[in-house]
Coordinates of N, CA, C and O in Angstrom, one line a residue:
X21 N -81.7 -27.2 40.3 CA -81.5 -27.4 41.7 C -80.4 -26.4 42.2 O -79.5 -26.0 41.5
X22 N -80.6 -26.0 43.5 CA -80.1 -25.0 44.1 C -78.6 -25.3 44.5 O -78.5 -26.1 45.4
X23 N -77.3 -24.9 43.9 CA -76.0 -25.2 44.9 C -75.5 -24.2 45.4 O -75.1 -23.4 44.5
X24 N -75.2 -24.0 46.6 CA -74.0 -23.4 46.9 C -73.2 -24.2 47.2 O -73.7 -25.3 47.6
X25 N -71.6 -24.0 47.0 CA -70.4 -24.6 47.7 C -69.3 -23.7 47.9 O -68.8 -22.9 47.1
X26 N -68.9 -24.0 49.4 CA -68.3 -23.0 50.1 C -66.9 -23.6 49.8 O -66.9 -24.9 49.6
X27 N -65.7 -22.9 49.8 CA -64.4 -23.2 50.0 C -63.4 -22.4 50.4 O -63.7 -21.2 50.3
X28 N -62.3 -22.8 50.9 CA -61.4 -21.9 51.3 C -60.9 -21.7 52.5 O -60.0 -20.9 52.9
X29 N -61.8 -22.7 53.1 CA -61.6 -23.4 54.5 C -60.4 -23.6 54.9 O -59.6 -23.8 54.0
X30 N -59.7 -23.7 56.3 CA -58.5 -24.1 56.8 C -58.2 -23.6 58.0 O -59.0 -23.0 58.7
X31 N -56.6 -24.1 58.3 CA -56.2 -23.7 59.3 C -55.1 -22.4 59.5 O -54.1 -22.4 58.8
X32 N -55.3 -21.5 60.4 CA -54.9 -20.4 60.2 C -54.0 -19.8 61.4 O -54.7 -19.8 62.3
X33 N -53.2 -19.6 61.6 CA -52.7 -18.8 63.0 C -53.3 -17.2 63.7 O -53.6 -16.2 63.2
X34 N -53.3 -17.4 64.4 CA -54.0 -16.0 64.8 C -53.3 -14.9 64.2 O -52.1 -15.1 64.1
X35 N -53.9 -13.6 63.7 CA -53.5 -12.4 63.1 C -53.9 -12.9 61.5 O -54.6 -12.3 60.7
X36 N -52.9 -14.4 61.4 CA -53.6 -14.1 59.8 C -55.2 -14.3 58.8 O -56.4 -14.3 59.0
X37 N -54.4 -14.3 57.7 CA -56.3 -14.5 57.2 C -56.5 -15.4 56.0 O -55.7 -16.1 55.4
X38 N -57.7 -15.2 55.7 CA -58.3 -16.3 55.1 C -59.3 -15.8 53.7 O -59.9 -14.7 53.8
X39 N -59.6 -16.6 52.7 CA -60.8 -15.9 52.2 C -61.7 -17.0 51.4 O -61.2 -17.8 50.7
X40 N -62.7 -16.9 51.7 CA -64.0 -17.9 51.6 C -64.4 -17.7 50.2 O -64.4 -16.5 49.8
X41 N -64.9 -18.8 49.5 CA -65.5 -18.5 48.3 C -66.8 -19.3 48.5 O -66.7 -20.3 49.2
X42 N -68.1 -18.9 47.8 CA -69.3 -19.5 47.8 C -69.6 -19.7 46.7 O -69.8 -18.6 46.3
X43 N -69.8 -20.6 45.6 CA -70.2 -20.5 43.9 C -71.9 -20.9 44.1 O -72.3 -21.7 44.9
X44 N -72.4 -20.3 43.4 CA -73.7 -20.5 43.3 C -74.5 -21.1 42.1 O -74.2 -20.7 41.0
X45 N -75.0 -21.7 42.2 CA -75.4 -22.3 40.9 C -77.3 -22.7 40.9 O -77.9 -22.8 41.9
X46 N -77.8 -22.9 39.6 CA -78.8 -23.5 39.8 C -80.3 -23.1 39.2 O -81.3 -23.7 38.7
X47 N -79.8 -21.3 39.7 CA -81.2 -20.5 39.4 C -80.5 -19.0 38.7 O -79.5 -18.8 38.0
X48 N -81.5 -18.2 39.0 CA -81.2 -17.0 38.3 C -81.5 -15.9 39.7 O -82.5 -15.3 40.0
X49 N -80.1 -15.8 40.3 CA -80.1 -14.8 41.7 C -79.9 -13.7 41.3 O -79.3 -13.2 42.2
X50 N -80.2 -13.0 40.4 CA -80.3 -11.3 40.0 C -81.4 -10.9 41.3 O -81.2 -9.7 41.7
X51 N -82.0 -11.4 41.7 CA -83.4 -10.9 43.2 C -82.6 -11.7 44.7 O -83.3 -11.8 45.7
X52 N -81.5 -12.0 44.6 CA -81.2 -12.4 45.9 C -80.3 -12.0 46.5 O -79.5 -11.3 45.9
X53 N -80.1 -12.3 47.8 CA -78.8 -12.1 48.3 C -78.3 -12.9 48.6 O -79.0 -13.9 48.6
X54 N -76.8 -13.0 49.2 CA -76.0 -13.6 49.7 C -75.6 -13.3 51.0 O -75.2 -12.1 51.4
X55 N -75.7 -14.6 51.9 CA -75.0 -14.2 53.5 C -74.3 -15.6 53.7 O -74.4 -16.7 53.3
X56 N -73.1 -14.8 54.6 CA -72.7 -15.6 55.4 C -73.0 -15.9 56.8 O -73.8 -15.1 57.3
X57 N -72.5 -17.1 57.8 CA -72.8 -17.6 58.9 C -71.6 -18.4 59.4 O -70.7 -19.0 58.9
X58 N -71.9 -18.1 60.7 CA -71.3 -19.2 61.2 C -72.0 -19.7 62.4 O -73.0 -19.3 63.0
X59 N -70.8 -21.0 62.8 CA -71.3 -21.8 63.6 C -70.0 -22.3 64.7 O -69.4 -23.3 64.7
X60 N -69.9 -21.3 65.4 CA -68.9 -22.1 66.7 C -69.1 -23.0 67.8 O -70.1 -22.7 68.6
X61 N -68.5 -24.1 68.1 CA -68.7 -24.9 68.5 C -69.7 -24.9 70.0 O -69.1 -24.7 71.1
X62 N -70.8 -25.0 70.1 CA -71.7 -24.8 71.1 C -72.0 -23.9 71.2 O -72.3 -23.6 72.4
X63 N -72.3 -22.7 70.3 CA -73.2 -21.9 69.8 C -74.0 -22.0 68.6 O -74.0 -23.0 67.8
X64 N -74.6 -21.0 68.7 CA -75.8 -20.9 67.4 C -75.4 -20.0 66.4 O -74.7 -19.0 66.6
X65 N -75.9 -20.3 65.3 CA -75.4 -20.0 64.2 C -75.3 -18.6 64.2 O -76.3 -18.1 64.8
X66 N -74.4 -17.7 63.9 CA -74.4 -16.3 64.0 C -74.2 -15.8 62.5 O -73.7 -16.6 61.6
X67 N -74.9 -14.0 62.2 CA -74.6 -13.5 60.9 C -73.2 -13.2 61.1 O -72.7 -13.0 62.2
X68 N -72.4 -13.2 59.7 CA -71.7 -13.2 59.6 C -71.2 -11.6 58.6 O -70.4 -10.6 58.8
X69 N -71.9 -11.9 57.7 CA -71.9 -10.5 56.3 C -73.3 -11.1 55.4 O -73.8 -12.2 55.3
X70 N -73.5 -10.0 54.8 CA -74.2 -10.3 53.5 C -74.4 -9.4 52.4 O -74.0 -8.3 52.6
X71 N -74.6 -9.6 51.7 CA -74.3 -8.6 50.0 C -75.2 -9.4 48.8 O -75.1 -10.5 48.3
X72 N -76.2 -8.2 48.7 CA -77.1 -8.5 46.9 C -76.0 -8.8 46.3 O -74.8 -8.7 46.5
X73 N -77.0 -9.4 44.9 CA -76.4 -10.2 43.9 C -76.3 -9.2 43.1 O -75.9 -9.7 42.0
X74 N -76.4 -7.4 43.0 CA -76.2 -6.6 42.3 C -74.5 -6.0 43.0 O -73.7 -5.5 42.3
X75 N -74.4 -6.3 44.4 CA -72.9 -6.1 44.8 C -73.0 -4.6 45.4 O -72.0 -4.1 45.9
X76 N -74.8 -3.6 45.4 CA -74.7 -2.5 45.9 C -75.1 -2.3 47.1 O -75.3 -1.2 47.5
X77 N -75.4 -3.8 47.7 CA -75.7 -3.7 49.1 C -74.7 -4.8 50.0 O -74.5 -5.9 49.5
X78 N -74.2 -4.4 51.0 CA -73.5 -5.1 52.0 C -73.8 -5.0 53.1 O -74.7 -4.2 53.2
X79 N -73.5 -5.5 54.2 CA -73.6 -5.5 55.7 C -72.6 -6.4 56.0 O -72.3 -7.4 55.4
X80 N -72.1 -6.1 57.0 CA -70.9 -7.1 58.1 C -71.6 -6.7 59.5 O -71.9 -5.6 59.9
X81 N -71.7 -7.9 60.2 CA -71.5 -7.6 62.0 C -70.6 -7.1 62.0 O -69.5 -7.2 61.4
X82 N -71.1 -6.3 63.0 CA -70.6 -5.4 63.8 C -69.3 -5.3 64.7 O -68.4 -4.5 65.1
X83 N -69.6 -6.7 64.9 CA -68.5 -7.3 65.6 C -67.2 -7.6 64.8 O -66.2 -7.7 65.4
X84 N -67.1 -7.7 63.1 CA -66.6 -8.0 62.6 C -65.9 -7.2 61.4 O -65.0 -7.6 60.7
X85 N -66.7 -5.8 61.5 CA -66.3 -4.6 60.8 C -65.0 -4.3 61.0 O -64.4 -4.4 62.1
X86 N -64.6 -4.0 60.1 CA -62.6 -3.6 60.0 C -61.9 -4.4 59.7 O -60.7 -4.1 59.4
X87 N -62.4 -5.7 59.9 CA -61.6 -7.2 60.1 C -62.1 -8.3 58.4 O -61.4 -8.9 57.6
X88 N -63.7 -8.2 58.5 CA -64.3 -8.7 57.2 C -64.6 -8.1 56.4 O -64.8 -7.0 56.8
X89 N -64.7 -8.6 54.7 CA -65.2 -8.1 54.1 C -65.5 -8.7 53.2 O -64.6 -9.4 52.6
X90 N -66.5 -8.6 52.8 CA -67.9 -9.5 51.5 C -67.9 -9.1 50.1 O -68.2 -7.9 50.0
X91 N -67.7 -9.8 48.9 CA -67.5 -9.4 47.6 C -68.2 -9.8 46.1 O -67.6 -10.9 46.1
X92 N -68.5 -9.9 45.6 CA -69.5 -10.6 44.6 C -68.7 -10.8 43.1 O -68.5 -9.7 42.8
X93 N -68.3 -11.6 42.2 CA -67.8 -11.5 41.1 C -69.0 -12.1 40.3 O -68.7 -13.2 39.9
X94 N -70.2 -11.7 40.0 CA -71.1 -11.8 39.2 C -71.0 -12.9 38.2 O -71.8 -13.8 37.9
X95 N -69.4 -12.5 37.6 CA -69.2 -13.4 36.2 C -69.1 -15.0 36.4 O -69.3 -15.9 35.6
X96 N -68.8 -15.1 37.8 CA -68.5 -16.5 38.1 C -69.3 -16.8 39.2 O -68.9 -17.7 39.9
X97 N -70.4 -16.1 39.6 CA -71.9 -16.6 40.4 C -71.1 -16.9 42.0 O -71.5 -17.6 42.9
X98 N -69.7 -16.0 42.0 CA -69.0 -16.6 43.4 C -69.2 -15.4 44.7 O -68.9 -14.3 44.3
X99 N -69.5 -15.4 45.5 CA -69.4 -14.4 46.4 C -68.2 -14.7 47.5 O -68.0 -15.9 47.7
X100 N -67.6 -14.1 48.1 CA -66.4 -13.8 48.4 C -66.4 -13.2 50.0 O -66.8 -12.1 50.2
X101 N -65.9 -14.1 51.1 CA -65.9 -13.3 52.4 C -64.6 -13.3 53.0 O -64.1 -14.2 53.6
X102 N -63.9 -12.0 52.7 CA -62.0 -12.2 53.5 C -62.1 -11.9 54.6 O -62.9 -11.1 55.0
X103 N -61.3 -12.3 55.1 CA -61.4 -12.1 56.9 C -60.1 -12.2 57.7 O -59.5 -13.1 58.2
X104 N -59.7 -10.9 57.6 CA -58.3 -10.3 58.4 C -58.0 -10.7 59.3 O -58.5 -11.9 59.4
X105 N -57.5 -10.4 60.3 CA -56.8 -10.1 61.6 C -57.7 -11.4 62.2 O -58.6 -11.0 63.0
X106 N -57.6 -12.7 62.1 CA -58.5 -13.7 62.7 C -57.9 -14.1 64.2 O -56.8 -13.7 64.5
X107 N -58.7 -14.7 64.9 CA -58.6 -15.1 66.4 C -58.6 -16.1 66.7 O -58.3 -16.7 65.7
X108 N -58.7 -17.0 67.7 CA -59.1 -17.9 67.7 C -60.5 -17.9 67.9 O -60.9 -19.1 67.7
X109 N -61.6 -17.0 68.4 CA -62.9 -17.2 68.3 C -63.3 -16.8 67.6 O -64.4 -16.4 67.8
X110 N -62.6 -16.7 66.2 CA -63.3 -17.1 64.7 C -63.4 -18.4 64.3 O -63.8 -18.5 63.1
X111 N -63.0 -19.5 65.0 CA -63.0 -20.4 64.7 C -64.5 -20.9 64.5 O -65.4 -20.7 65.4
X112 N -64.9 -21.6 63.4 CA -65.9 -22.1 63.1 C -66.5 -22.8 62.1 O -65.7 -22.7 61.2
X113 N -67.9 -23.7 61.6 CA -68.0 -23.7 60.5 C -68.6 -22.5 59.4 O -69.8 -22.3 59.6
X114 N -68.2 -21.9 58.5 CA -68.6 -20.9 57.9 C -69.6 -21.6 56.6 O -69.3 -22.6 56.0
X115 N -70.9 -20.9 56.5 CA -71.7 -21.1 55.6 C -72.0 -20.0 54.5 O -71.7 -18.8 54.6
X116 N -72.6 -20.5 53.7 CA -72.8 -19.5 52.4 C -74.6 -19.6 52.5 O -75.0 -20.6 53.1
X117 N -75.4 -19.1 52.1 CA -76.7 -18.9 52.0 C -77.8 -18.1 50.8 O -77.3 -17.2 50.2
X118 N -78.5 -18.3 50.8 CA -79.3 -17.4 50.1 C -81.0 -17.2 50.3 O -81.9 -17.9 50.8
X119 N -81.0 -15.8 49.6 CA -82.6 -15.6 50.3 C -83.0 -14.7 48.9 O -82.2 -14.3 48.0
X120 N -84.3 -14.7 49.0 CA -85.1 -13.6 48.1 C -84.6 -12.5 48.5 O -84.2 -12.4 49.7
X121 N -84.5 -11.5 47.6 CA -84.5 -9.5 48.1 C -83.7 -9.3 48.9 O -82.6 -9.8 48.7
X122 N -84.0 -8.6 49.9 CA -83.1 -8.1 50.8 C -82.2 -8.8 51.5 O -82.6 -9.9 51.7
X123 N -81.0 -8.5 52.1 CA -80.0 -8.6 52.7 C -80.6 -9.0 54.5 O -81.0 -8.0 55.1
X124 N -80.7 -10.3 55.1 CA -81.2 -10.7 56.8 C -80.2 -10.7 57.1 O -79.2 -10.7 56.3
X125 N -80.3 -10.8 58.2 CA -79.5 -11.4 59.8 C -80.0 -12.7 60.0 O -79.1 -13.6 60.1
X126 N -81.3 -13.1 60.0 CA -81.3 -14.5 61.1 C -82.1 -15.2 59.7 O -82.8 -14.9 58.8
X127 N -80.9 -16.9 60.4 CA -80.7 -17.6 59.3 C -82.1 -18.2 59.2 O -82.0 -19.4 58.9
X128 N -83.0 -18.0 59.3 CA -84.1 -18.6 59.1 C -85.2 -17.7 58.0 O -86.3 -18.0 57.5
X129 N -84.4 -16.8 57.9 CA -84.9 -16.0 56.6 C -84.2 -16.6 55.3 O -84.3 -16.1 54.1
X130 N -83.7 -17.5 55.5 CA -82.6 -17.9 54.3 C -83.3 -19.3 53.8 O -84.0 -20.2 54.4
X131 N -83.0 -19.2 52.7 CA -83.9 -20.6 51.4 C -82.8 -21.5 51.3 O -83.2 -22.6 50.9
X132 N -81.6 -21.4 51.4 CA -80.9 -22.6 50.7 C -79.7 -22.1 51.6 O -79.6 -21.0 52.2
X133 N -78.9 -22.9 51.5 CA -77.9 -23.3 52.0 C -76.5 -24.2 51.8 O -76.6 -25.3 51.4
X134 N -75.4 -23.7 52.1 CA -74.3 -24.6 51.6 C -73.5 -25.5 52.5 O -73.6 -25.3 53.7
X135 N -72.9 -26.3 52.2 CA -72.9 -26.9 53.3 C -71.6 -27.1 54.7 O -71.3 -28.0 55.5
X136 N -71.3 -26.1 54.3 CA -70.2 -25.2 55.5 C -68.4 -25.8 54.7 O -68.1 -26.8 54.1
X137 N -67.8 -24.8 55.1 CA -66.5 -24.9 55.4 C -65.9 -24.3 56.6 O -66.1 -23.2 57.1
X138 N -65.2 -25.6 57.0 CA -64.2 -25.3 58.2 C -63.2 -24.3 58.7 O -62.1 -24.6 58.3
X139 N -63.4 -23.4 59.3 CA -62.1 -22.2 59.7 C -61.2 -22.9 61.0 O -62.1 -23.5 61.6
X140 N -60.4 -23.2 61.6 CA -59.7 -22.8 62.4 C -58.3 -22.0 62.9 O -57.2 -21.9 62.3
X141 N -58.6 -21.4 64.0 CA -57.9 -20.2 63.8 C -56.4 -20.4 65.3 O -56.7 -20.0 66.4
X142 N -55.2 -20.8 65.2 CA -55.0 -21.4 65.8 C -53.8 -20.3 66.9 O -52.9 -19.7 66.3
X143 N -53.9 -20.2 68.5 CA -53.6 -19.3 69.0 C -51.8 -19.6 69.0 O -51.1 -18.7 69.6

């Protein structure tokens, strides 16, 4: 059976930062990737980053380049999202994900799912 579990959740002041851990468990994700998501309150789930389970592919929104960044420690099945200079409209629930092959954007390409940790980011 499939787990992700997200942690690292909290409350944060604006400027500072945070960093998310996802452990994965269950199967054998050498063919998958890892994304993150979020979910702010009265929006829809947005990409967040994502990165193969080999660690030689990444992506971050766009919106979020300079500020995130996505990491993989293989040995402990954890992938890793730090997130700098936070705002308050980073506030959200942050999710961990996974998919066959390549690295998506929209969460509907994604097989499994964790089941969020809380960011707030406080002005």
């Amino acid at each position: 059976q499939v787990q992700l579990v997200e942690s690292g959740g909290g409350l944060v002041q604006a400027g500072g930062s945070l960093r998310l851990s996802c452990a994965a468990s269950g199967r054998n994700f050498s063919r998958h990737s890892l994304g993150w998501f979020r979910r702010a309150p009265g929006k829809e789930r947005e990409f967040v980053g994502g990165i193969s389970w080999n660690g030689l592919n990444t992506r971050i929104a766009d919106s979020m380049l300079g500020r995130f960044t996505i990491s993989i420690d293989n040995a402990k099945n954890t992938v890793f999202l730090q997130m700098n200079a936070l705002t308050p409209e980073d506030t959200a629930v942050y999710y961990c994900a996974a998919k066959k092959f390549m690295i998506a954007t929209s969460p509907k390409d994604y097989d499994f799912w964790g089941q969020g940790t809380q960011v707030t980011v406080s002005s």
